[in-house]
PDB file of N, CA, C and O in Angstrom:
ATOM      1  N   ASN Q   1       0.809  -1.203   0.000  1.00 55.00           N
ATOM      2  CA  ASN Q   1       0.000   0.000   0.000  1.00 55.00           C
ATOM      3  C   ASN Q   1       0.852   1.267   0.000  1.00 55.00           C
ATOM      4  O   ASN Q   1       0.344   2.347   0.152  1.00 55.00           O
ATOM      5  N   GLY Q   2       2.147   1.126  -0.115  1.00 64.00           N
ATOM      6  CA  GLY Q   2       3.019   2.285  -0.201  1.00 64.00           C
ATOM      7  C   GLY Q   2       3.432   2.872   1.136  1.00 64.00           C
ATOM      8  O   GLY Q   2       3.984   3.954   1.191  1.00 64.00           O
ATOM      9  N   ASN Q   3       3.163   2.182   2.226  1.00 78.00           N
ATOM     10  CA  ASN Q   3       3.515   2.684   3.543  1.00 78.00           C
ATOM     11  C   ASN Q   3       5.002   2.433   3.795  1.00 78.00           C
ATOM     12  O   ASN Q   3       5.412   1.344   4.158  1.00 78.00           O
ATOM     13  N   VAL Q   4       5.814   3.458   3.619  1.00 79.00           N
ATOM     14  CA  VAL Q   4       7.267   3.340   3.733  1.00 79.00           C
ATOM     15  C   VAL Q   4       7.677   2.976   5.153  1.00 79.00           C
ATOM     16  O   VAL Q   4       8.537   2.125   5.362  1.00 79.00           O
ATOM     17  N   LEU Q   5       7.064   3.604   6.144  1.00 79.00           N
ATOM     18  CA  LEU Q   5       7.409   3.323   7.537  1.00 79.00           C
ATOM     19  C   LEU Q   5       7.142   1.862   7.885  1.00 79.00           C
ATOM     20  O   LEU Q   5       7.974   1.202   8.509  1.00 79.00           O
ATOM     21  N   GLU Q   6       6.007   1.347   7.458  1.00 78.00           N
ATOM     22  CA  GLU Q   6       5.682  -0.062   7.721  1.00 78.00           C
ATOM     23  C   GLU Q   6       6.714  -0.985   7.069  1.00 78.00           C
ATOM     24  O   GLU Q   6       7.171  -1.954   7.672  1.00 78.00           O
ATOM     25  N   HIS Q   7       7.095  -0.665   5.849  1.00 72.00           N
ATOM     26  CA  HIS Q   7       8.098  -1.459   5.133  1.00 72.00           C
ATOM     27  C   HIS Q   7       9.428  -1.453   5.888  1.00 72.00           C
ATOM     28  O   HIS Q   7      10.056  -2.501   6.069  1.00 72.00           O
ATOM     29  N   LYS Q   8       9.853  -0.280   6.350  1.00 73.00           N
ATOM     30  CA  LYS Q   8      11.114  -0.178   7.082  1.00 73.00           C
ATOM     31  C   LYS Q   8      11.037  -0.914   8.410  1.00 73.00           C
ATOM     32  O   LYS Q   8      12.004  -1.544   8.840  1.00 73.00           O
ATOM     33  N   ASP Q   9       9.886  -0.844   9.089  1.00 77.00           N
ATOM     34  CA  ASP Q   9       9.710  -1.567  10.351  1.00 77.00           C
ATOM     35  C   ASP Q   9       9.830  -3.069  10.144  1.00 77.00           C
ATOM     36  O   ASP Q   9      10.468  -3.763  10.933  1.00 77.00           O
ATOM     37  N   ILE Q  10       9.238  -3.567   9.096  1.00 77.00           N
ATOM     38  CA  ILE Q  10       9.300  -5.010   8.801  1.00 77.00           C
ATOM     39  C   ILE Q  10      10.734  -5.420   8.496  1.00 77.00           C
ATOM     40  O   ILE Q  10      11.211  -6.445   8.996  1.00 77.00           O
ATOM     41  N   LYS Q  11      11.450  -4.618   7.699  1.00 72.00           N
ATOM     42  CA  LYS Q  11      12.846  -4.935   7.383  1.00 72.00           C
ATOM     43  C   LYS Q  11      13.698  -4.927   8.647  1.00 72.00           C
ATOM     44  O   LYS Q  11      14.549  -5.788   8.842  1.00 72.00           O
ATOM     45  N   HIS Q  12      13.463  -3.938   9.528  1.00 72.00           N
ATOM     46  CA  HIS Q  12      14.201  -3.859  10.785  1.00 72.00           C
ATOM     47  C   HIS Q  12      13.916  -5.089  11.644  1.00 72.00           C
ATOM     48  O   HIS Q  12      14.837  -5.689  12.200  1.00 72.00           O
ATOM     49  N   ASP Q  13      12.656  -5.464  11.754  1.00 80.00           N
ATOM     50  CA  ASP Q  13      12.280  -6.631  12.559  1.00 80.00           C
ATOM     51  C   ASP Q  13      12.935  -7.903  12.027  1.00 80.00           C
ATOM     52  O   ASP Q  13      13.416  -8.731  12.799  1.00 80.00           O
ATOM     53  N   MET Q  14      12.962  -8.058  10.717  1.00 76.00           N
ATOM     54  CA  MET Q  14      13.574  -9.244  10.119  1.00 76.00           C
ATOM     55  C   MET Q  14      15.068  -9.283  10.425  1.00 76.00           C
ATOM     56  O   MET Q  14      15.605 -10.331  10.786  1.00 76.00           O
ATOM     57  N   MET Q  15      15.754  -8.155  10.290  1.00 75.00           N
ATOM     58  CA  MET Q  15      17.186  -8.103  10.547  1.00 75.00           C
ATOM     59  C   MET Q  15      17.468  -8.348  12.020  1.00 75.00           C
ATOM     60  O   MET Q  15      18.382  -9.102  12.379  1.00 75.00           O
ATOM     61  N   PHE Q  16      16.670  -7.732  12.893  1.00 79.00           N
ATOM     62  CA  PHE Q  16      16.857  -7.928  14.327  1.00 79.00           C
ATOM     63  C   PHE Q  16      16.706  -9.397  14.693  1.00 79.00           C
ATOM     64  O   PHE Q  16      17.529  -9.951  15.418  1.00 79.00           O
ATOM     65  N   ASN Q  17      15.644 -10.032  14.199  1.00 82.00           N
ATOM     66  CA  ASN Q  17      15.413 -11.449  14.517  1.00 82.00           C
ATOM     67  C   ASN Q  17      16.542 -12.328  14.010  1.00 82.00           C
ATOM     68  O   ASN Q  17      16.977 -13.257  14.689  1.00 82.00           O
ATOM     69  N   TYR Q  18      17.021 -12.047  12.821  1.00 80.00           N
ATOM     70  CA  TYR Q  18      18.134 -12.813  12.259  1.00 80.00           C
ATOM     71  C   TYR Q  18      19.365 -12.689  13.156  1.00 80.00           C
ATOM     72  O   TYR Q  18      19.964 -13.684  13.566  1.00 80.00           O
ATOM     73  N   LEU Q  19      19.749 -11.461  13.469  1.00 79.00           N
ATOM     74  CA  LEU Q  19      20.957 -11.237  14.265  1.00 79.00           C
ATOM     75  C   LEU Q  19      20.787 -11.694  15.706  1.00 79.00           C
ATOM     76  O   LEU Q  19      21.662 -12.367  16.258  1.00 79.00           O
ATOM     77  N   TYR Q  20      19.677 -11.347  16.332  1.00 84.00           N
ATOM     78  CA  TYR Q  20      19.472 -11.658  17.745  1.00 84.00           C
ATOM     79  C   TYR Q  20      19.567 -13.153  18.016  1.00 84.00           C
ATOM     80  O   TYR Q  20      20.265 -13.578  18.930  1.00 84.00           O
ATOM     81  N   ASN Q  21      18.869 -13.936  17.221  1.00 86.00           N
ATOM     82  CA  ASN Q  21      18.866 -15.380  17.464  1.00 86.00           C
ATOM     83  C   ASN Q  21      20.235 -16.012  17.258  1.00 86.00           C
ATOM     84  O   ASN Q  21      20.635 -16.889  18.016  1.00 86.00           O
ATOM     85  N   LYS Q  22      20.946 -15.583  16.264  1.00 84.00           N
ATOM     86  CA  LYS Q  22      22.278 -16.155  16.033  1.00 84.00           C
ATOM     87  C   LYS Q  22      23.245 -15.741  17.138  1.00 84.00           C
ATOM     88  O   LYS Q  22      24.003 -16.554  17.653  1.00 84.00           O
ATOM     89  N   ILE Q  23      23.210 -14.480  17.523  1.00 80.00           N
ATOM     90  CA  ILE Q  23      24.120 -13.996  18.559  1.00 80.00           C
ATOM     91  C   ILE Q  23      23.739 -14.565  19.920  1.00 80.00           C
ATOM     92  O   ILE Q  23      24.600 -14.978  20.696  1.00 80.00           O
ATOM     93  N   LYS Q  24      22.449 -14.637  20.196  1.00 85.00           N
ATOM     94  CA  LYS Q  24      21.957 -15.180  21.472  1.00 85.00           C
ATOM     95  C   LYS Q  24      22.481 -16.594  21.712  1.00 85.00           C
ATOM     96  O   LYS Q  24      22.834 -16.955  22.833  1.00 85.00           O
ATOM     97  N   PHE Q  25      22.527 -17.387  20.670  1.00 87.00           N
ATOM     98  CA  PHE Q  25      22.959 -18.770  20.807  1.00 87.00           C
ATOM     99  C   PHE Q  25      24.435 -18.962  20.451  1.00 87.00           C
ATOM    100  O   PHE Q  25      24.878 -20.078  20.155  1.00 87.00           O
ATOM    101  N   GLY Q  26      25.195 -17.863  20.503  1.00 85.00           N
ATOM    102  CA  GLY Q  26      26.643 -17.953  20.339  1.00 85.00           C
ATOM    103  C   GLY Q  26      27.120 -18.226  18.928  1.00 85.00           C
ATOM    104  O   GLY Q  26      28.215 -18.759  18.733  1.00 85.00           O
ATOM    105  N   ARG Q  27      26.330 -17.857  17.939  1.00 86.00           N
ATOM    106  CA  ARG Q  27      26.708 -18.147  16.550  1.00 86.00           C
ATOM    107  C   ARG Q  27      27.064 -16.886  15.777  1.00 86.00           C
ATOM    108  O   ARG Q  27      26.674 -16.697  14.629  1.00 86.00           O
ATOM    109  N   LYS Q  28      27.867 -16.027  16.407  1.00 82.00           N
ATOM    110  CA  LYS Q  28      28.353 -14.838  15.701  1.00 82.00           C
ATOM    111  C   LYS Q  28      29.161 -15.245  14.475  1.00 82.00           C
ATOM    112  O   LYS Q  28      29.222 -14.512  13.496  1.00 82.00           O
ATOM    113  N   ASP Q  29      29.757 -16.429  14.548  1.00 86.00           N
ATOM    114  CA  ASP Q  29      30.536 -16.914  13.409  1.00 86.00           C
ATOM    115  C   ASP Q  29      29.666 -17.067  12.166  1.00 86.00           C
ATOM    116  O   ASP Q  29      30.115 -16.792  11.053  1.00 86.00           O
ATOM    117  N   MET Q  30      28.412 -17.467  12.347  1.00 89.00           N
ATOM    118  CA  MET Q  30      27.508 -17.597  11.199  1.00 89.00           C
ATOM    119  C   MET Q  30      27.183 -16.232  10.606  1.00 89.00           C
ATOM    120  O   MET Q  30      27.109 -16.086   9.381  1.00 89.00           O
ATOM    121  N   VAL Q  31      26.997 -15.246  11.474  1.00 84.00           N
ATOM    122  CA  VAL Q  31      26.740 -13.889  11.002  1.00 84.00           C
ATOM    123  C   VAL Q  31      27.957 -13.392  10.232  1.00 84.00           C
ATOM    124  O   VAL Q  31      27.835 -12.822   9.144  1.00 84.00           O
ATOM    125  N   GLN Q  32      29.152 -13.635  10.781  1.00 84.00           N
ATOM    126  CA  GLN Q  32      30.382 -13.208  10.110  1.00 84.00           C
ATOM    127  C   GLN Q  32      30.542 -13.904   8.761  1.00 84.00           C
ATOM    128  O   GLN Q  32      30.939 -13.278   7.774  1.00 84.00           O
ATOM    129  N   ASP Q  33      30.208 -15.187   8.689  1.00 90.00           N
ATOM    130  CA  ASP Q  33      30.278 -15.904   7.411  1.00 90.00           C
ATOM    131  C   ASP Q  33      29.337 -15.279   6.378  1.00 90.00           C
ATOM    132  O   ASP Q  33      29.705 -15.116   5.208  1.00 90.00           O
ATOM    133  N   ASP Q  34      28.124 -14.938   6.817  1.00 88.00           N
ATOM    134  CA  ASP Q  34      27.171 -14.306   5.903  1.00 88.00           C
ATOM    135  C   ASP Q  34      27.679 -12.950   5.427  1.00 88.00           C
ATOM    136  O   ASP Q  34      27.560 -12.608   4.254  1.00 88.00           O
ATOM    137  N   ILE Q  35      28.255 -12.173   6.354  1.00 87.00           N
ATOM    138  CA  ILE Q  35      28.801 -10.867   5.978  1.00 87.00           C
ATOM    139  C   ILE Q  35      29.946 -11.033   4.987  1.00 87.00           C
ATOM    140  O   ILE Q  35      30.023 -10.320   3.985  1.00 87.00           O
ATOM    141  N   ASN Q  36      30.830 -11.985   5.246  1.00 91.00           N
ATOM    142  CA  ASN Q  36      31.947 -12.224   4.326  1.00 91.00           C
ATOM    143  C   ASN Q  36      31.447 -12.599   2.942  1.00 91.00           C
ATOM    144  O   ASN Q  36      31.992 -12.146   1.927  1.00 91.00           O
ATOM    145  N   ASP Q  37      30.395 -13.424   2.894  1.00 93.00           N
ATOM    146  CA  ASP Q  37      29.819 -13.812   1.605  1.00 93.00           C
ATOM    147  C   ASP Q  37      29.256 -12.587   0.880  1.00 93.00           C
ATOM    148  O   ASP Q  37      29.482 -12.407  -0.316  1.00 93.00           O
ATOM    149  N   MET Q  38      28.549 -11.747   1.617  1.00 92.00           N
ATOM    150  CA  MET Q  38      27.977 -10.542   1.001  1.00 92.00           C
ATOM    151  C   MET Q  38      29.068  -9.577   0.534  1.00 92.00           C
ATOM    152  O   MET Q  38      28.939  -8.966  -0.528  1.00 92.00           O
ATOM    153  N   LEU Q  39      30.135  -9.442   1.324  1.00 93.00           N
ATOM    154  CA  LEU Q  39      31.243  -8.578   0.915  1.00 93.00           C
ATOM    155  C   LEU Q  39      31.859  -9.077  -0.385  1.00 93.00           C
ATOM    156  O   LEU Q  39      32.184  -8.289  -1.277  1.00 93.00           O
ATOM    157  N   SER Q  40      32.015 -10.372  -0.486  1.00 95.00           N
ATOM    158  CA  SER Q  40      32.569 -10.959  -1.702  1.00 95.00           C
ATOM    159  C   SER Q  40      31.648 -10.696  -2.893  1.00 95.00           C
ATOM    160  O   SER Q  40      32.096 -10.276  -3.965  1.00 95.00           O
ATOM    161  N   ARG Q  41      30.369 -10.932  -2.697  1.00 96.00           N
ATOM    162  CA  ARG Q  41      29.403 -10.709  -3.778  1.00 96.00           C
ATOM    163  C   ARG Q  41      29.331  -9.239  -4.167  1.00 96.00           C
ATOM    164  O   ARG Q  41      29.162  -8.907  -5.342  1.00 96.00           O
ATOM    165  N   ALA Q  42      29.449  -8.350  -3.188  1.00 95.00           N
ATOM    166  CA  ALA Q  42      29.314  -6.911  -3.444  1.00 95.00           C
ATOM    167  C   ALA Q  42      30.569  -6.307  -4.061  1.00 95.00           C
ATOM    168  O   ALA Q  42      30.635  -5.104  -4.262  1.00 95.00           O
ATOM    169  N   SER Q  43      31.536  -7.115  -4.376  1.00 95.00           N
ATOM    170  CA  SER Q  43      32.761  -6.610  -4.997  1.00 95.00           C
ATOM    171  C   SER Q  43      32.581  -6.315  -6.480  1.00 95.00           C
ATOM    172  O   SER Q  43      33.453  -5.726  -7.103  1.00 95.00           O
ATOM    173  N   THR Q  44      31.457  -6.728  -7.040  1.00 97.00           N
ATOM    174  CA  THR Q  44      31.159  -6.435  -8.443  1.00 97.00           C
ATOM    175  C   THR Q  44      29.804  -5.747  -8.523  1.00 97.00           C
ATOM    176  O   THR Q  44      28.961  -5.898  -7.635  1.00 97.00           O
ATOM    177  N   GLU Q  45      29.592  -5.002  -9.578  1.00 97.00           N
ATOM    178  CA  GLU Q  45      28.305  -4.324  -9.776  1.00 97.00           C
ATOM    179  C   GLU Q  45      27.170  -5.342  -9.878  1.00 97.00           C
ATOM    180  O   GLU Q  45      26.075  -5.117  -9.359  1.00 97.00           O
ATOM    181  N   LYS Q  46      27.439  -6.457 -10.548  1.00 97.00           N
ATOM    182  CA  LYS Q  46      26.408  -7.496 -10.687  1.00 97.00           C
ATOM    183  C   LYS Q  46      26.042  -8.066  -9.320  1.00 97.00           C
ATOM    184  O   LYS Q  46      24.861  -8.230  -8.998  1.00 97.00           O
ATOM    185  N   GLY Q  47      27.038  -8.377  -8.522  1.00 97.00           N
ATOM    186  CA  GLY Q  47      26.786  -8.922  -7.200  1.00 97.00           C
ATOM    187  C   GLY Q  47      26.055  -7.932  -6.311  1.00 97.00           C
ATOM    188  O   GLY Q  47      25.132  -8.304  -5.575  1.00 97.00           O
ATOM    189  N   LEU Q  48      26.447  -6.665  -6.373  1.00 95.00           N
ATOM    190  CA  LEU Q  48      25.774  -5.636  -5.589  1.00 95.00           C
ATOM    191  C   LEU Q  48      24.326  -5.495  -6.037  1.00 95.00           C
ATOM    192  O   LEU Q  48      23.424  -5.361  -5.209  1.00 95.00           O
ATOM    193  N   SER Q  49      24.094  -5.584  -7.325  1.00 96.00           N
ATOM    194  CA  SER Q  49      22.728  -5.519  -7.859  1.00 96.00           C
ATOM    195  C   SER Q  49      21.874  -6.651  -7.302  1.00 96.00           C
ATOM    196  O   SER Q  49      20.713  -6.450  -6.929  1.00 96.00           O
ATOM    197  N   GLU Q  50      22.450  -7.836  -7.246  1.00 95.00           N
ATOM    198  CA  GLU Q  50      21.729  -8.993  -6.695  1.00 95.00           C
ATOM    199  C   GLU Q  50      21.409  -8.768  -5.221  1.00 95.00           C
ATOM    200  O   GLU Q  50      20.302  -9.091  -4.764  1.00 95.00           O
ATOM    201  N   LEU Q  51      22.359  -8.224  -4.464  1.00 92.00           N
ATOM    202  CA  LEU Q  51      22.122  -7.951  -3.048  1.00 92.00           C
ATOM    203  C   LEU Q  51      21.023  -6.908  -2.868  1.00 92.00           C
ATOM    204  O   LEU Q  51      20.228  -7.000  -1.926  1.00 92.00           O
ATOM    205  N   LYS Q  52      20.969  -5.939  -3.764  1.00 92.00           N
ATOM    206  CA  LYS Q  52      19.902  -4.941  -3.711  1.00 92.00           C
ATOM    207  C   LYS Q  52      18.548  -5.593  -3.952  1.00 92.00           C
ATOM    208  O   LYS Q  52      17.577  -5.327  -3.239  1.00 92.00           O
ATOM    209  N   GLU Q  53      18.484  -6.470  -4.948  1.00 91.00           N
ATOM    210  CA  GLU Q  53      17.237  -7.173  -5.260  1.00 91.00           C
ATOM    211  C   GLU Q  53      16.784  -8.050  -4.097  1.00 91.00           C
ATOM    212  O   GLU Q  53      15.589  -8.192  -3.850  1.00 91.00           O
ATOM    213  N   GLU Q  54      17.736  -8.624  -3.377  1.00 89.00           N
ATOM    214  CA  GLU Q  54      17.432  -9.496  -2.242  1.00 89.00           C
ATOM    215  C   GLU Q  54      17.140  -8.705  -0.971  1.00 89.00           C
ATOM    216  O   GLU Q  54      16.735  -9.278   0.038  1.00 89.00           O
ATOM    217  N   GLY Q  55      17.367  -7.390  -1.016  1.00 83.00           N
ATOM    218  CA  GLY Q  55      17.074  -6.549   0.129  1.00 83.00           C
ATOM    219  C   GLY Q  55      18.202  -6.422   1.137  1.00 83.00           C
ATOM    220  O   GLY Q  55      18.014  -5.879   2.216  1.00 83.00           O
ATOM    221  N   PHE Q  56      19.389  -6.908   0.800  1.00 86.00           N
ATOM    222  CA  PHE Q  56      20.534  -6.818   1.713  1.00 86.00           C
ATOM    223  C   PHE Q  56      21.316  -5.524   1.540  1.00 86.00           C
ATOM    224  O   PHE Q  56      22.072  -5.133   2.421  1.00 86.00           O
ATOM    225  N   ALA Q  57      21.172  -4.893   0.395  1.00 88.00           N
ATOM    226  CA  ALA Q  57      21.856  -3.631   0.127  1.00 88.00           C
ATOM    227  C   ALA Q  57      20.800  -2.566  -0.150  1.00 88.00           C
ATOM    228  O   ALA Q  57      19.726  -2.873  -0.675  1.00 88.00           O
ATOM    229  N   ASN Q  58      21.106  -1.339   0.236  1.00 88.00           N
ATOM    230  CA  ASN Q  58      20.197  -0.231  -0.055  1.00 88.00           C
ATOM    231  C   ASN Q  58      20.203   0.047  -1.546  1.00 88.00           C
ATOM    232  O   ASN Q  58      21.217  -0.138  -2.222  1.00 88.00           O
ATOM    233  N   ILE Q  59      19.097   0.523  -2.044  1.00 90.00           N
ATOM    234  CA  ILE Q  59      18.957   0.778  -3.476  1.00 90.00           C
ATOM    235  C   ILE Q  59      19.994   1.779  -3.990  1.00 90.00           C
ATOM    236  O   ILE Q  59      20.443   1.689  -5.125  1.00 90.00           O
ATOM    237  N   ASP Q  60      20.414   2.714  -3.126  1.00 91.00           N
ATOM    238  CA  ASP Q  60      21.384   3.719  -3.559  1.00 91.00           C
ATOM    239  C   ASP Q  60      22.817   3.389  -3.126  1.00 91.00           C
ATOM    240  O   ASP Q  60      23.709   4.228  -3.240  1.00 91.00           O
ATOM    241  N   ASP Q  61      23.045   2.174  -2.650  1.00 92.00           N
ATOM    242  CA  ASP Q  61      24.394   1.763  -2.250  1.00 92.00           C
ATOM    243  C   ASP Q  61      25.335   1.704  -3.441  1.00 92.00           C
ATOM    244  O   ASP Q  61      24.939   1.359  -4.554  1.00 92.00           O
ATOM    245  N   THR Q  62      26.575   2.049  -3.155  1.00 95.00           N
ATOM    246  CA  THR Q  62      27.663   1.799  -4.086  1.00 95.00           C
ATOM    247  C   THR Q  62      28.465   0.644  -3.491  1.00 95.00           C
ATOM    248  O   THR Q  62      28.235   0.252  -2.336  1.00 95.00           O
ATOM    249  N   ILE Q  63      29.395   0.120  -4.237  1.00 96.00           N
ATOM    250  CA  ILE Q  63      30.242  -0.947  -3.700  1.00 96.00           C
ATOM    251  C   ILE Q  63      30.936  -0.453  -2.440  1.00 96.00           C
ATOM    252  O   ILE Q  63      30.963  -1.139  -1.419  1.00 96.00           O
ATOM    253  N   ASP Q  64      31.436   0.772  -2.487  1.00 94.00           N
ATOM    254  CA  ASP Q  64      32.153   1.335  -1.344  1.00 94.00           C
ATOM    255  C   ASP Q  64      31.254   1.523  -0.124  1.00 94.00           C
ATOM    256  O   ASP Q  64      31.620   1.151   0.990  1.00 94.00           O
ATOM    257  N   SER Q  65      30.071   2.084  -0.313  1.00 93.00           N
ATOM    258  CA  SER Q  65      29.184   2.327   0.840  1.00 93.00           C
ATOM    259  C   SER Q  65      28.703   1.019   1.453  1.00 93.00           C
ATOM    260  O   SER Q  65      28.590   0.912   2.677  1.00 93.00           O
ATOM    261  N   PHE Q  66      28.449   0.014   0.626  1.00 91.00           N
ATOM    262  CA  PHE Q  66      28.029  -1.281   1.161  1.00 91.00           C
ATOM    263  C   PHE Q  66      29.154  -1.911   1.976  1.00 91.00           C
ATOM    264  O   PHE Q  66      28.940  -2.406   3.076  1.00 91.00           O
ATOM    265  N   HIS Q  67      30.365  -1.858   1.442  1.00 92.00           N
ATOM    266  CA  HIS Q  67      31.514  -2.425   2.149  1.00 92.00           C
ATOM    267  C   HIS Q  67      31.746  -1.719   3.482  1.00 92.00           C
ATOM    268  O   HIS Q  67      32.025  -2.371   4.485  1.00 92.00           O
ATOM    269  N   LYS Q  68      31.631  -0.398   3.499  1.00 89.00           N
ATOM    270  CA  LYS Q  68      31.829   0.346   4.748  1.00 89.00           C
ATOM    271  C   LYS Q  68      30.816  -0.080   5.807  1.00 89.00           C
ATOM    272  O   LYS Q  68      31.169  -0.277   6.965  1.00 89.00           O
ATOM    273  N   ARG Q  69      29.557  -0.198   5.419  1.00 86.00           N
ATOM    274  CA  ARG Q  69      28.522  -0.587   6.377  1.00 86.00           C
ATOM    275  C   ARG Q  69      28.732  -2.018   6.868  1.00 86.00           C
ATOM    276  O   ARG Q  69      28.651  -2.303   8.064  1.00 86.00           O
ATOM    277  N   ALA Q  70      29.053  -2.924   5.970  1.00 86.00           N
ATOM    278  CA  ALA Q  70      29.278  -4.319   6.349  1.00 86.00           C
ATOM    279  C   ALA Q  70      30.507  -4.449   7.249  1.00 86.00           C
ATOM    280  O   ALA Q  70      30.497  -5.219   8.218  1.00 86.00           O
ATOM    281  N   LEU Q  71      31.538  -3.694   6.955  1.00 84.00           N
ATOM    282  CA  LEU Q  71      32.732  -3.738   7.803  1.00 84.00           C
ATOM    283  C   LEU Q  71      32.451  -3.139   9.179  1.00 84.00           C
ATOM    284  O   LEU Q  71      33.026  -3.580  10.176  1.00 84.00           O
ATOM    285  N   GLY Q  72      31.554  -2.171   9.252  1.00 81.00           N
ATOM    286  CA  GLY Q  72      31.144  -1.625  10.546  1.00 81.00           C
ATOM    287  C   GLY Q  72      30.451  -2.671  11.396  1.00 81.00           C
ATOM    288  O   GLY Q  72      30.677  -2.777  12.604  1.00 81.00           O
ATOM    289  N   ILE Q  73      29.616  -3.482  10.769  1.00 76.00           N
ATOM    290  CA  ILE Q  73      28.946  -4.578  11.489  1.00 76.00           C
ATOM    291  C   ILE Q  73      29.983  -5.579  11.968  1.00 76.00           C
ATOM    292  O   ILE Q  73      29.929  -6.047  13.105  1.00 76.00           O
ATOM    293  N   THR Q  74      30.943  -5.896  11.124  1.00 75.00           N
ATOM    294  CA  THR Q  74      32.008  -6.825  11.494  1.00 75.00           C
ATOM    295  C   THR Q  74      32.789  -6.299  12.688  1.00 75.00           C
ATOM    296  O   THR Q  74      33.086  -7.049  13.621  1.00 75.00           O
ATOM    297  N   LEU Q  75      33.110  -5.023  12.684  1.00 72.00           N
ATOM    298  CA  LEU Q  75      33.840  -4.423  13.798  1.00 72.00           C
ATOM    299  C   LEU Q  75      33.031  -4.543  15.094  1.00 72.00           C
ATOM    300  O   LEU Q  75      33.570  -4.884  16.138  1.00 72.00           O
ATOM    301  N   ASN Q  76      31.734  -4.287  15.026  1.00 72.00           N
ATOM    302  CA  ASN Q  76      30.885  -4.418  16.203  1.00 72.00           C
ATOM    303  C   ASN Q  76      30.870  -5.848  16.725  1.00 72.00           C
ATOM    304  O   ASN Q  76      30.899  -6.074  17.940  1.00 72.00           O
ATOM    305  N   LEU Q  77      30.825  -6.833  15.840  1.00 67.00           N
ATOM    306  CA  LEU Q  77      30.864  -8.233  16.281  1.00 67.00           C
ATOM    307  C   LEU Q  77      32.183  -8.546  16.955  1.00 67.00           C
ATOM    308  O   LEU Q  77      32.231  -9.247  17.964  1.00 67.00           O
ATOM    309  N   TYR Q  78      33.271  -8.019  16.411  1.00 66.00           N
ATOM    310  CA  TYR Q  78      34.597  -8.249  16.995  1.00 66.00           C
ATOM    311  C   TYR Q  78      34.679  -7.640  18.389  1.00 66.00           C
ATOM    312  O   TYR Q  78      35.177  -8.260  19.326  1.00 66.00           O
ATOM    313  N   ILE Q  79      34.166  -6.420  18.520  1.00 66.00           N
ATOM    314  CA  ILE Q  79      34.204  -5.748  19.825  1.00 66.00           C
ATOM    315  C   ILE Q  79      33.380  -6.526  20.849  1.00 66.00           C
ATOM    316  O   ILE Q  79      33.801  -6.700  21.990  1.00 66.00           O
ATOM    317  N   GLN Q  80      32.233  -7.049  20.430  1.00 63.00           N
ATOM    318  CA  GLN Q  80      31.390  -7.817  21.350  1.00 63.00           C
ATOM    319  C   GLN Q  80      32.077  -9.096  21.794  1.00 63.00           C
ATOM    320  O   GLN Q  80      31.870  -9.558  22.913  1.00 63.00           O
ATOM    321  N   LYS Q  81      32.901  -9.684  20.945  1.00 59.00           N
ATOM    322  CA  LYS Q  81      33.640 -10.897  21.329  1.00 59.00           C
ATOM    323  C   LYS Q  81      34.631 -10.609  22.452  1.00 59.00           C
ATOM    324  O   LYS Q  81      34.883 -11.432  23.291  1.00 59.00           O
ATOM    325  N   LYS Q  82      35.206  -9.405  22.406  1.00 56.00           N
ATOM    326  CA  LYS Q  82      36.230  -9.046  23.366  1.00 56.00           C
ATOM    327  C   LYS Q  82      35.664  -8.753  24.750  1.00 56.00           C
ATOM    328  O   LYS Q  82      36.373  -8.849  25.745  1.00 56.00           O
ATOM    329  N   TYR Q  83      34.393  -8.348  24.839  1.00 50.00           N
ATOM    330  CA  TYR Q  83      33.838  -7.930  26.128  1.00 50.00           C
ATOM    331  C   TYR Q  83      32.721  -8.786  26.578  1.00 50.00           C
ATOM    332  O   TYR Q  83      31.943  -9.320  26.163  1.00 50.00           O
TER     333      TYR Q  83
END
């Protein structure tokens, strides 16, 4: 119905559930594996396009902006391991 806020809420809920359950049960390694796979795929325009279609990348992402955001998530996972 074109409700942007509802769409963003659903995407946020899906991402939260994905991350929360894996981290809760000590499977940060699975999250890191998924991020590494996405980083590899996002190294080409075709791969980034596929990630956009799948909803993992923002529509206006560039290869650089996607990599920066994914690496930020990786850094947060690393910091959480240390503490």
